[in-house]
Short mmCIF file of C-alpha atoms and ligand atoms in Angstrom, two decimals:
data_model
loop_
_atom_site.label_atom_id
_atom_site.label_comp_id
_atom_site.label_asym_id
_atom_site.label_seq_id
_atom_site.Cartn_x
_atom_site.Cartn_y
_atom_site.Cartn_z
CA MET J 1 236.04 169.70 64.80
CA LYS J 2 233.08 169.84 62.44
CA ALA J 3 230.04 171.87 63.50
CA ALA J 4 226.96 171.41 61.34
CA VAL J 5 223.97 173.70 60.81
CA VAL J 6 220.71 171.83 60.19
CA ARG J 7 217.73 173.02 58.18
CA GLU J 8 214.96 173.58 60.73
CA THR J 9 211.77 171.69 59.93
CA ALA J 10 209.26 172.69 62.64
CA PRO J 11 206.13 174.27 61.10
CA GLY J 12 206.64 178.01 60.55
CA GLU J 13 210.25 177.91 61.76
CA ARG J 14 212.34 180.20 59.55
CA ARG J 15 215.37 180.78 61.75
CA VAL J 16 218.79 179.23 61.22
CA ALA J 17 221.37 178.49 63.93
CA LEU J 18 224.36 180.22 62.31
CA VAL J 19 224.58 183.12 59.87
CA PRO J 20 227.54 183.22 57.42
CA ASP J 21 229.66 185.72 59.37
CA ALA J 22 229.95 183.25 62.27
CA ILE J 23 232.11 180.95 60.15
CA ALA J 24 235.16 183.23 60.33
CA LYS J 25 234.76 183.50 64.11
CA LEU J 26 234.77 179.72 64.57
CA ALA J 27 237.69 178.95 62.23
CA PRO J 28 240.49 180.16 64.56
CA ALA J 29 239.25 177.70 67.22
CA GLY J 30 239.70 174.81 64.75
CA ILE J 31 235.95 174.57 63.98
CA ASP J 32 234.93 173.88 60.36
CA VAL J 33 231.29 174.54 59.48
CA LEU J 34 228.99 172.29 57.44
CA VAL J 35 225.62 173.68 56.39
CA GLU J 36 222.66 171.56 55.30
CA THR J 37 221.37 172.56 51.86
CA GLY J 38 218.74 175.29 52.20
CA ALA J 39 219.35 175.81 55.96
CA GLY J 40 219.34 179.61 55.65
CA ASP J 41 216.59 179.97 53.03
CA GLY J 42 213.91 181.01 55.53
CA ALA J 43 216.10 183.89 56.70
CA TRP J 44 217.10 184.90 53.13
CA LEU J 45 220.57 183.42 53.54
CA PRO J 46 221.30 181.35 50.42
CA ASP J 47 223.71 178.39 50.37
CA SER J 48 226.05 180.53 48.25
CA ALA J 49 226.47 183.04 51.12
CA TYR J 50 227.59 180.23 53.44
CA ALA J 51 229.88 178.73 50.78
CA GLU J 52 231.53 182.12 50.17
CA ALA J 53 232.12 182.45 53.90
CA GLY J 54 233.96 179.09 53.88
CA ALA J 55 231.30 176.51 54.83
CA ALA J 56 230.78 173.18 53.07
CA ILE J 57 227.18 172.74 51.86
CA VAL J 58 226.03 169.15 52.43
CA GLY J 59 222.92 166.96 52.41
CA ALA J 60 221.36 165.75 55.66
CA GLY J 61 222.89 162.26 55.33
CA GLU J 62 226.46 163.51 55.15
CA LEU J 63 225.78 166.10 57.82
CA TYR J 64 224.76 163.58 60.48
CA ARG J 65 227.46 161.09 59.39
CA THR J 66 230.36 163.52 59.69
CA ALA J 67 229.42 166.26 62.18
CA ASP J 68 230.95 166.32 65.65
CA VAL J 69 228.51 168.99 66.82
CA VAL J 70 225.02 169.58 65.40
CA LEU J 71 223.74 173.15 65.81
CA THR J 72 219.99 173.75 65.89
CA VAL J 73 217.55 176.51 66.82
CA THR J 74 214.92 174.28 68.42
CA ARG J 75 214.94 170.49 68.89
CA PRO J 76 216.52 168.42 66.10
CA PRO J 77 214.05 167.24 63.43
CA ALA J 78 212.43 163.93 64.50
CA PRO J 79 214.07 161.76 61.77
CA ALA J 80 217.47 163.17 62.79
CA LEU J 81 217.13 161.68 66.26
CA GLN J 82 217.66 158.23 64.67
CA GLU J 83 220.77 159.49 62.83
CA LEU J 84 222.62 160.87 65.84
CA ARG J 85 225.44 158.67 67.11
CA PRO J 86 227.34 158.22 70.39
CA GLY J 87 229.90 160.94 71.04
CA GLN J 88 228.11 163.47 68.83
CA ALA J 89 226.81 166.67 70.43
CA VAL J 90 223.66 168.70 69.78
CA ILE J 91 223.50 172.36 70.77
CA GLY J 92 220.21 174.28 70.53
CA MET J 93 217.21 175.51 72.49
CA LEU J 94 216.01 172.05 73.50
CA ALA J 95 213.55 173.13 76.24
CA PRO J 96 214.58 170.21 78.49
CA LEU J 97 212.41 171.34 81.40
CA SER J 98 209.25 171.08 79.33
CA ASP J 99 210.48 168.12 77.24
CA PRO J 100 212.65 165.96 79.52
CA GLU J 101 211.93 162.87 77.42
CA LEU J 102 214.04 164.32 74.59
CA ALA J 103 216.96 164.51 77.04
CA ALA J 104 216.37 160.87 78.00
CA THR J 105 216.38 159.85 74.30
CA LEU J 106 219.60 161.75 73.61
CA ALA J 107 221.30 160.33 76.72
CA ALA J 108 220.33 156.79 75.69
CA ALA J 109 221.85 157.44 72.25
CA GLY J 110 225.12 158.57 73.90
CA VAL J 111 224.65 162.10 72.54
CA THR J 112 225.87 165.15 74.47
CA ALA J 113 222.94 167.60 74.60
CA VAL J 114 223.60 171.26 75.32
CA SER J 115 220.63 173.60 75.71
CA LEU J 116 220.95 177.37 75.58
CA ASP J 117 217.77 177.78 77.62
CA GLY J 118 219.59 176.52 80.74
CA LEU J 119 222.09 179.36 80.72
CA PRO J 120 222.45 181.24 84.05
CA ARG J 121 220.82 184.58 83.17
CA THR J 122 222.48 186.81 85.72
CA LEU J 123 226.12 185.80 85.08
CA SER J 124 227.63 188.72 83.16
CA ARG J 125 230.14 186.55 81.23
CA ALA J 126 227.22 184.46 79.94
CA GLN J 127 225.30 187.40 78.48
CA PRO J 128 226.64 187.07 74.90
CA MET J 129 225.29 183.47 74.96
CA ASP J 130 221.83 184.40 76.26
CA ALA J 131 219.51 183.20 73.52
CA LEU J 132 216.37 183.44 75.68
CA THR J 133 217.03 187.16 75.99
CA SER J 134 217.88 187.73 72.32
CA GLN J 135 214.81 185.84 71.13
CA SER J 136 212.52 187.44 73.75
CA ASN J 137 213.62 190.87 72.54
CA VAL J 138 212.59 189.95 69.00
CA ALA J 139 209.29 188.48 70.24
CA GLY J 140 208.37 191.49 72.40
CA TYR J 141 208.95 193.86 69.50
CA LYS J 142 206.95 191.78 67.01
CA ALA J 143 204.07 191.24 69.45
CA VAL J 144 203.31 194.97 69.35
CA LEU J 145 203.41 195.08 65.55
CA VAL J 146 201.09 192.06 65.35
CA ALA J 147 198.67 193.77 67.76
CA ALA J 148 198.83 197.09 65.88
CA ALA J 149 198.13 195.34 62.57
CA GLU J 150 195.05 193.62 64.00
CA PHE J 151 193.72 196.64 65.94
CA GLY J 152 191.00 198.58 64.13
CA ARG J 153 192.15 201.98 65.35
CA TYR J 154 195.38 203.98 65.74
CA PHE J 155 198.00 203.47 68.46
CA PRO J 156 199.05 207.18 68.63
CA LEU J 157 196.94 210.23 69.42
CA LEU J 158 196.13 211.77 66.04
CA ILE J 159 194.59 215.20 65.66
CA THR J 160 193.36 215.78 62.12
CA ALA J 161 190.74 217.89 60.34
CA ALA J 162 188.59 214.76 60.30
CA GLY J 163 188.63 214.54 64.07
CA THR J 164 190.80 213.46 66.98
CA ALA J 165 191.73 209.81 67.45
CA PRO J 166 192.57 208.95 71.06
CA PRO J 167 195.70 206.89 71.70
CA ALA J 168 195.31 203.16 72.27
CA LYS J 169 195.54 201.92 75.87
CA LEU J 170 197.91 198.96 76.01
CA LEU J 171 198.72 196.71 78.99
CA VAL J 172 201.66 194.31 79.12
CA LEU J 173 201.28 191.41 81.57
CA GLY J 174 204.67 189.93 82.47
CA THR J 175 207.45 192.49 82.16
CA GLY J 176 210.59 190.36 81.76
CA VAL J 177 212.73 190.77 78.65
CA ALA J 178 209.90 190.38 76.10
CA GLY J 179 207.47 192.51 78.10
CA LEU J 180 209.91 195.39 78.48
CA GLN J 181 210.71 195.29 74.76
CA ALA J 182 206.95 195.34 74.04
CA ILE J 183 206.52 198.36 76.33
CA GLY J 184 209.34 200.24 74.57
CA THR J 185 207.94 199.43 71.13
CA ALA J 186 204.35 200.35 72.06
CA ARG J 187 205.54 203.67 73.54
CA ARG J 188 207.39 204.43 70.30
CA LEU J 189 204.13 203.86 68.43
CA GLY J 190 202.41 206.35 70.73
CA ALA J 191 200.18 204.07 72.83
CA VAL J 192 199.41 204.81 76.48
CA VAL J 193 201.19 201.90 78.12
CA SER J 194 201.03 200.15 81.48
CA GLY J 195 202.76 197.00 82.70
CA TYR J 196 202.32 194.44 85.45
CA ASP J 197 204.58 191.71 86.81
CA ILE J 198 204.58 189.56 89.89
CA ARG J 199 208.27 190.38 90.54
CA PRO J 200 208.35 193.73 92.39
CA THR J 201 211.78 194.65 90.93
CA SER J 202 210.17 195.12 87.54
CA LYS J 203 208.27 198.25 88.72
CA ALA J 204 211.35 200.46 88.30
CA GLU J 205 212.11 198.92 84.88
CA VAL J 206 208.55 199.53 83.64
CA GLU J 207 208.56 203.12 84.91
CA SER J 208 211.99 203.83 83.40
CA LEU J 209 210.42 203.16 79.98
CA GLY J 210 207.73 205.79 80.61
CA ALA J 211 204.93 203.31 81.33
CA THR J 212 202.72 203.02 84.42
CA PHE J 213 203.20 200.03 86.73
CA VAL J 214 200.00 198.31 87.83
CA GLU J 215 200.21 197.36 91.50
CA LEU J 216 197.83 194.76 92.87
CA THR J 217 196.89 194.97 96.53
CA SER J 218 195.80 191.33 96.84
CA VAL J 219 199.00 189.54 95.73
CA GLY J 220 202.49 189.98 97.15
CA SER J 221 205.87 189.31 95.56
CA ALA J 222 206.45 186.03 93.78
CA ALA J 223 210.12 186.44 92.96
CA GLY J 224 211.67 182.98 92.57
CA GLU J 225 215.18 181.67 91.89
CA GLY J 226 217.61 183.08 89.29
CA GLY J 227 215.51 186.22 88.72
CA TYR J 228 212.52 184.16 87.54
CA ALA J 229 209.01 184.16 89.00
CA ARG J 230 207.79 181.27 91.17
CA GLU J 231 204.45 179.59 90.56
CA LEU J 232 201.56 181.15 92.53
CA THR J 233 199.38 179.17 94.92
CA ALA J 234 195.75 178.56 93.89
CA GLU J 235 194.55 181.33 96.28
CA GLU J 236 197.12 183.81 94.95
CA ARG J 237 196.14 182.95 91.37
CA GLN J 238 192.48 183.60 92.07
CA ALA J 239 193.16 186.92 93.82
CA GLN J 240 195.44 187.97 90.99
CA THR J 241 193.03 187.23 88.14
CA ASP J 242 190.11 188.83 90.02
CA GLU J 243 191.99 192.08 90.62
CA LEU J 244 193.61 192.15 87.16
CA ALA J 245 190.22 191.82 85.44
CA ALA J 246 189.27 195.41 86.30
CA HIS J 247 192.51 196.72 84.73
CA ILE J 248 192.16 194.49 81.64
CA ALA J 249 188.59 195.74 81.00
CA ARG J 250 189.90 199.28 80.43
CA GLN J 251 192.44 198.28 77.74
CA ASP J 252 192.30 198.31 73.96
CA VAL J 253 195.28 195.99 73.64
CA VAL J 254 196.77 193.44 76.05
CA ILE J 255 200.07 191.63 75.46
CA THR J 256 200.82 188.71 77.76
CA THR J 257 204.31 187.22 78.20
CA ALA J 258 204.13 185.51 81.61
CA GLN J 259 206.17 182.34 82.04
CA VAL J 260 207.37 180.26 84.98
CA PRO J 261 210.33 178.00 84.03
CA GLY J 262 209.25 174.42 83.35
CA ARG J 263 205.59 175.08 84.23
CA ARG J 264 202.45 175.67 82.26
CA PRO J 265 202.14 179.46 81.64
CA PRO J 266 199.90 181.10 84.28
CA LEU J 267 196.36 182.04 83.23
CA LEU J 268 196.08 185.82 83.63
CA VAL J 269 193.13 186.79 81.41
CA THR J 270 190.11 184.68 82.37
CA GLU J 271 186.79 184.13 80.55
CA ASP J 272 185.20 186.72 82.84
CA ALA J 273 187.93 189.26 82.12
CA LEU J 274 187.42 188.71 78.37
CA LYS J 275 183.67 189.29 78.73
CA ALA J 276 184.30 192.68 80.37
CA MET J 277 186.49 193.96 77.50
CA ASN J 278 185.20 196.23 74.72
CA PRO J 279 184.53 194.82 71.23
CA GLY J 280 187.50 195.44 68.94
CA SER J 281 190.08 194.89 71.68
CA VAL J 282 193.10 192.79 70.75
CA ILE J 283 195.13 190.38 72.87
CA VAL J 284 198.46 188.86 71.90
CA ASP J 285 199.18 185.78 74.04
CA MET J 286 202.90 185.01 73.85
CA GLY J 287 202.41 182.24 76.39
CA ALA J 288 200.01 180.34 74.09
CA SER J 289 200.74 176.61 74.16
CA ALA J 290 198.96 173.32 73.54
CA LEU J 291 198.22 173.12 77.28
CA GLY J 292 196.80 176.64 77.42
CA GLY J 293 198.43 180.05 77.71
CA ASN J 294 198.02 183.31 79.63
CA VAL J 295 194.61 183.94 78.04
CA ALA J 296 191.48 181.76 78.29
CA GLY J 297 190.68 180.23 74.89
CA SER J 298 193.94 181.17 73.15
CA ARG J 299 195.30 178.62 70.69
CA PRO J 300 198.97 178.48 69.62
CA GLY J 301 199.47 179.67 66.05
CA GLU J 302 195.82 180.68 65.67
CA THR J 303 193.72 183.83 65.90
CA VAL J 304 190.42 183.42 67.72
CA VAL J 305 187.63 186.02 67.87
CA THR J 306 185.35 185.74 70.91
CA GLY J 307 181.57 186.17 70.76
CA ASN J 308 181.92 189.71 72.15
CA GLY J 309 184.47 190.74 69.49
CA ILE J 310 187.82 190.30 71.24
CA THR J 311 190.62 189.08 68.94
CA ILE J 312 193.02 186.70 70.69
CA ILE J 313 196.25 185.98 68.81
CA GLY J 314 198.06 182.83 69.99
CA ALA J 315 201.60 184.01 69.26
CA ASP J 316 203.68 181.01 70.22
CA ASN J 317 206.75 181.56 68.04
CA LEU J 318 207.13 185.22 67.13
CA PRO J 319 210.95 185.13 66.71
CA ALA J 320 210.47 182.80 63.72
CA THR J 321 208.47 185.59 62.03
CA VAL J 322 211.43 188.01 62.21
CA PRO J 323 213.90 185.40 60.93
CA ALA J 324 216.81 187.55 59.80
CA ALA J 325 217.14 189.53 63.04
CA ALA J 326 216.38 186.52 65.25
CA SER J 327 218.91 184.28 63.42
CA SER J 328 221.61 186.91 63.49
CA ALA J 329 221.28 187.35 67.27
CA TYR J 330 220.94 183.61 67.91
CA SER J 331 224.02 182.93 65.76
CA ARG J 332 226.07 185.23 67.99
CA ASN J 333 224.70 183.48 71.10
CA ILE J 334 225.45 179.94 69.89
CA THR J 335 228.88 180.91 68.48
CA SER J 336 229.83 182.38 71.81
CA LEU J 337 228.67 179.27 73.67
CA LEU J 338 230.39 176.90 71.24
CA LEU J 339 233.69 178.78 71.64
CA HIS J 340 233.26 178.62 75.42
CA LEU J 341 232.80 174.83 75.24
CA THR J 342 235.72 174.22 72.86
CA SER J 343 239.33 173.69 73.85
CA GLY J 344 242.15 172.47 71.58
CA GLY J 345 239.75 171.92 68.67
CA ALA J 346 237.37 169.61 70.58
CA LEU J 347 234.42 169.92 72.97
CA ALA J 348 235.67 170.04 76.56
CA ILE J 349 232.70 169.19 78.79
CA ASP J 350 233.27 170.28 82.40
CA THR J 351 230.17 170.77 84.50
CA SER J 352 232.15 172.31 87.35
CA ASP J 353 231.98 175.50 85.22
CA ASP J 354 228.88 177.60 86.10
CA ILE J 355 227.87 178.07 82.49
CA GLN J 356 228.31 174.41 81.55
CA ALA J 357 226.44 173.28 84.67
CA GLY J 358 223.38 175.14 83.36
CA VAL J 359 223.53 174.17 79.72
CA VAL J 360 224.92 170.61 79.57
CA ILE J 361 221.89 168.34 79.82
CA THR J 362 223.27 164.93 78.80
CA HIS J 363 226.81 163.56 78.55
CA ASP J 364 228.44 160.13 78.44
CA GLY J 365 225.07 158.35 78.26
CA GLN J 366 223.63 160.12 81.35
CA VAL J 367 221.20 162.98 81.98
CA VAL J 368 223.68 165.12 83.95
CA HIS J 369 221.51 168.21 84.53
CA PRO J 370 220.04 167.77 88.02
CA GLY J 371 216.81 169.65 87.25
CA VAL J 372 216.07 167.55 84.17
CA ALA J 373 217.19 164.30 85.83
CA GLY J 374 214.83 165.12 88.74
CA LEU J 375 211.89 165.51 86.35
CA LEU J 376 212.65 162.16 84.71
CA HIS J 377 212.82 160.39 88.05
CA ARG J 378 209.34 161.54 89.00
CA GLU J 379 206.51 159.10 88.63
CA GLY J 380 206.27 157.66 85.13
CA GLY J 381 209.04 159.93 83.86
CA ALA J 382 206.43 162.64 83.18
CA GLY J 383 207.15 166.36 83.32
CA VAL J 384 206.79 168.76 86.20
CA ASP J 385 203.03 168.94 86.33
CA GLY J 386 202.51 165.29 85.52
CA THR J 387 201.54 165.96 81.92
CA GLY J 388 205.02 166.11 80.46
CA HIS J 389 205.08 169.91 80.79
P1 NAD Z 401 210.15 184.72 81.64
O1 NAD Z 401 210.09 184.63 80.16
O2 NAD Z 401 210.50 183.52 82.44
O3 NAD Z 401 208.74 185.29 82.18
C1 NAD Z 401 208.24 186.52 81.68
C2 NAD Z 401 207.74 187.34 82.83
O4 NAD Z 401 206.55 186.78 83.35
C3 NAD Z 401 208.72 187.46 84.02
O5 NAD Z 401 209.04 188.81 84.23
C4 NAD Z 401 207.92 186.85 85.18
O6 NAD Z 401 208.19 187.49 86.42
C5 NAD Z 401 206.50 187.09 84.72
N1 NAD Z 401 205.48 186.28 85.41
C6 NAD Z 401 205.51 184.96 85.71
N2 NAD Z 401 204.36 184.60 86.36
C7 NAD Z 401 203.59 185.72 86.43
C8 NAD Z 401 202.31 186.00 86.96
N3 NAD Z 401 201.57 185.05 87.55
N4 NAD Z 401 201.85 187.26 86.87
C9 NAD Z 401 202.57 188.24 86.28
N5 NAD Z 401 203.80 188.04 85.75
C10 NAD Z 401 204.31 186.80 85.83
O7 NAD Z 401 211.15 185.90 82.08
P2 NAD Z 401 212.43 186.46 81.33
O8 NAD Z 401 212.06 187.56 80.43
O9 NAD Z 401 213.17 185.31 80.78
O10 NAD Z 401 213.22 187.10 82.53
C11 NAD Z 401 213.50 186.31 83.69
C12 NAD Z 401 214.42 187.04 84.61
O11 NAD Z 401 215.75 187.03 84.11
C13 NAD Z 401 214.08 188.49 84.86
O12 NAD Z 401 214.31 188.75 86.21
C14 NAD Z 401 215.08 189.24 84.02
O13 NAD Z 401 215.33 190.54 84.51
C15 NAD Z 401 216.27 188.34 84.22
N6 NAD Z 401 217.28 188.54 83.18
C16 NAD Z 401 218.47 189.01 83.56
C17 NAD Z 401 219.44 189.21 82.63
C18 NAD Z 401 220.75 189.75 83.03
O14 NAD Z 401 220.96 190.03 84.19
N7 NAD Z 401 221.63 189.87 82.12
C19 NAD Z 401 219.20 188.90 81.30
C20 NAD Z 401 217.95 188.40 80.96
C21 NAD Z 401 216.99 188.20 81.91
#
């Protein structure tokens, strides 16, 4: 079986799906690796490193003509969608819940699509394949560094002959994997850290990292399925943003990570909350998206400064800015999944397996993932909120 690593082409994307040391792990399973010329350049992995590890370095044309499995970080580059052929497989983070039309296109082309973002998170045997976790860890860490670089004062308490600098007050909204990593990183830099999440189980996790958990009296638990949060009702949303605003106003730095699977990220920092913050405060919105993020006025990939001096960083793809660490972790995740899917030197698709049921999105010309198929069957084939997202 030939597995091929494409060169990612999304703007700012510097990760690569496999690092060279994965090649030796795949060989015993009968998997030969092809690597598109320059695929690892963004993560400082030259073609020669892949060639030395046993991969064949090829152009895009040969790659799509000969590969059995195409390995990507995000969705395949748009021109590649025309090149894919029936019976080929694509494995990557394809975000099928927010982009079900891609699944429909791949199914129509007879391509088997496997998406690491559908992995069951709480299954212990799936943990080595958990790319959402590995990439969220990278993102949570980098979010704090991005905030510290933008902030005009120190994070730690510093007592010097020139005076005492108080520590920065930093609040993390959404304390899943990325949020907890942000809390740990901010504590190591000496900030005074608090965290808030709508899932009550995260209180103990936040406190175990030495941070304070913010408890709201107006909103109850919103734990959903699979350890994820559910979407709040309009009344709950209003109560939450009203009560959070008082906490946000006291912060120097706010990092937001809140997500609800397949939905637009919830708005947590409103215009009013922004107006109550002190000039010089910094917000990193990891939920920033074209449809809006966790922070009013944030724009993905851009830094916006409000009229009252609040810097809002729309950090939509932080893992791509730590490409070596993010690629190395992702490579382990995708290698582990590929080995799980392979039997006798070929892909063995079997959706009665818990892991495969989560990750296999299309097969044999059909969208086989019930959640994604359900989205496509809704009116007009649009996404969950009617806008394709
Ligand atoms: P995520 O990226 O889907 O969301 C980030 C955080 O935002 C979550 O903690 C969520 O509760 C929170 N959130 C959503 N709406 C919110 C709102 N309105 N207000 C405040 N917070 C809000 O989450 P994730 O980091 O992918 O983690 C999802 C779950 O998976 C967690 O329960 C995590 O512990 C679990 N998990 C388990 C394992 C494991 O068992 N091995 C591994 C990884 C993740």
